[in-house]
Amino acid sequence: MGDPIQDEVRKHQAESIQRELFGTRLGFVLAAVGSAVGLGNMWRFPYRASESGGAAFVLLYVALTLVVGIPLMLCEFSIGRRSRLSPVGAFKKEGGKAWSLVGFLGVLTGFLILSYYAVIAGWVVRYAIEGLLTGFAADPGAHFEMVSTGWVPVVYHLMFMAITTVIVMVGVEKGIERASLILMPVLFFIVLGLAVWAFTLPGSADGYAFYLTPSFEELLDPTTFAEAAGQAFFSLSLGMGAMLTFASYLSRHENLNREAATVAFSDFGVAFTAGLVVFPVIAALGLQSQVSSSTVGALFIALPGAFVEMGGLGRVVGVLFFFALTVGALTSALSLLEVVTASMIDEFRIRRRPAAIGAGIVIALVGLLPATNLDALGVMDRITEWFLAVGALLIAIFVGWRMKDPAQEMLDGASGFFAKVVPAVLFFVRFVMPPVIAYVVYYSTTGMIDTIRQTF
Ligand code: PHE
């Protein structure tokens, strides 16, 4: 990989059957898991859970990941592998011109998500560097306030965007994905170790209660439902064509159903374990008030708090954690920029380099707003969550009702159990998913409007 000329050739073969980038199953799974696992699991999940209903949110998020997330991922995989194109072209080719708007919506969504995603990733980089050079601050709440305001976050944001852009520009994502083969398990095991450690802390019980015992009333709250669905889409990189784009490089022999399940379970495992650290630590170290004054910072307040509490070892573990999380964020950011870049290449027939640089610069500039204004960041996160839900709805309708013979696409390469479930999955995609996701869209519209009103 990494040879730009080769890359060009591949891109211009976009419409031909030879478009195949992933030689192995591992390569594809790594890219898809790399896209899914990132700040969505470690930063957004605890932040959203603490903001909207705690355990009820968590339970609904788990259920929706399994019941709606996996089939939706399979839908994206099917469109991508069938069309062998990036989102805009894929919807046009399989559904006609009007449907290409779904692809455009996806590109716009990826564009907007990356503009604030890079800001948060910048905070992560800063924690890694500061942890290494000076250790973690004793007062995590005040420190987070410092990290997320002023002009320094702008520098880290631009730095992160520059790295992301260069990687997509040169087309060496593969190398990064290989690195994540080592670093994602490292991240997971650190988080798992921290979860065990958190369990031993006196006073952690309240944290578990908040995280794991849902109240019945909240479970029935449609807003909590909509937000949990939004979190599932975001965390699984669904609703904007990222998974679709990866699958466009895939061969007919891959078992799409099995891969969808693999990606979803890995992603969910990381998020759930992160919650097993963040909430008990917040309770045990008495960080509740600091977190509630800035829920966006739940991760950035709880974890450094834990690292300080652990003493000398904490610093080592902490630096490793933030470094690994940087790579996790990077593989997700790559997939966001890849959707925008691949669509520009496929649609406007421009070359990879100018496409990536152009997109990267504009996204970096838009990101100056969330980098300097946390309220704007929160609002952008809301708006894009709504976009993802709308995208998810349209994707389900597309596969259920517009695409030709989706069952065949889902069956190619599948065997055993994974082949047997296809008719049931398709029935579900047609009749259950559209109304359920429409419900999500409806309630996340009101949620989004409320947030915008409260903010401004
Ligand atoms: N799933 C990524 C994360 O959890 C974010 C993402 C969303 C990436 C949408 C691509 C598309 O960090």
Short mmCIF file of N, CA, C and O and ligand atoms in Angstrom, two decimals, residues 35-36 38-41 117 234-235 237 240 332 335-336, ligand 1:
data_model
loop_
_atom_site.label_atom_id
_atom_site.label_comp_id
_atom_site.label_asym_id
_atom_site.label_seq_id
_atom_site.Cartn_x
_atom_site.Cartn_y
_atom_site.Cartn_z
N SER A 35 -12.81 2.18 12.40
CA SER A 35 -13.74 3.28 12.22
C SER A 35 -14.72 3.36 13.39
O SER A 35 -15.01 4.43 13.91
N ALA A 36 -15.21 2.20 13.81
CA ALA A 36 -16.23 2.19 14.86
C ALA A 36 -15.66 2.58 16.22
O ALA A 36 -16.21 3.42 16.92
N GLY A 38 -13.63 4.42 18.77
CA GLY A 38 -12.94 5.71 18.82
C GLY A 38 -13.50 6.54 19.95
O GLY A 38 -13.91 6.01 20.99
N LEU A 39 -13.57 7.83 19.72
CA LEU A 39 -14.06 8.73 20.75
C LEU A 39 -15.53 8.47 21.07
O LEU A 39 -16.00 8.81 22.14
N GLY A 40 -16.24 7.89 20.11
CA GLY A 40 -17.64 7.57 20.36
C GLY A 40 -17.80 6.65 21.55
O GLY A 40 -18.74 6.81 22.35
N ASN A 41 -16.90 5.70 21.69
CA ASN A 41 -16.98 4.75 22.79
C ASN A 41 -16.48 5.34 24.10
O ASN A 41 -17.09 5.18 25.14
N TYR A 117 -14.93 16.39 15.80
CA TYR A 117 -14.25 15.18 16.28
C TYR A 117 -12.75 15.45 16.45
O TYR A 117 -12.12 15.03 17.41
N PHE A 234 -23.83 6.58 15.97
CA PHE A 234 -22.55 7.27 15.98
C PHE A 234 -21.41 6.30 16.26
O PHE A 234 -20.41 6.26 15.56
N SER A 235 -21.61 5.50 17.29
CA SER A 235 -20.53 4.63 17.73
C SER A 235 -20.21 3.56 16.69
O SER A 235 -19.06 3.16 16.53
N SER A 237 -20.51 3.99 13.53
CA SER A 237 -20.23 4.69 12.27
C SER A 237 -21.32 4.43 11.23
O SER A 237 -21.03 4.23 10.05
N MET A 240 -24.11 7.30 7.55
CA MET A 240 -23.49 8.30 6.66
C MET A 240 -22.63 7.67 5.56
O MET A 240 -22.00 8.39 4.81
N SER A 332 -10.78 6.40 13.29
CA SER A 332 -12.16 6.85 13.03
C SER A 332 -12.16 8.10 12.16
O SER A 332 -12.95 8.22 11.22
N SER A 335 -11.69 7.38 8.56
CA SER A 335 -12.86 6.90 7.84
C SER A 335 -13.80 8.05 7.51
O SER A 335 -14.47 8.04 6.47
N LEU A 336 -13.86 9.03 8.39
CA LEU A 336 -14.71 10.20 8.11
C LEU A 336 -14.17 10.97 6.91
O LEU A 336 -14.91 11.31 5.98
N1 PHE B 1 -17.71 5.58 15.25
C1 PHE B 1 -16.71 6.58 15.48
C2 PHE B 1 -16.45 6.62 16.98
O1 PHE B 1 -17.16 6.01 17.72
C3 PHE B 1 -17.11 7.93 14.95
C4 PHE B 1 -17.63 7.89 13.55
C5 PHE B 1 -18.95 8.22 13.28
C6 PHE B 1 -16.81 7.49 12.51
C7 PHE B 1 -19.45 8.14 12.00
C8 PHE B 1 -17.29 7.41 11.20
C9 PHE B 1 -18.61 7.73 10.96
O2 PHE B 1 -15.56 7.26 17.43
#
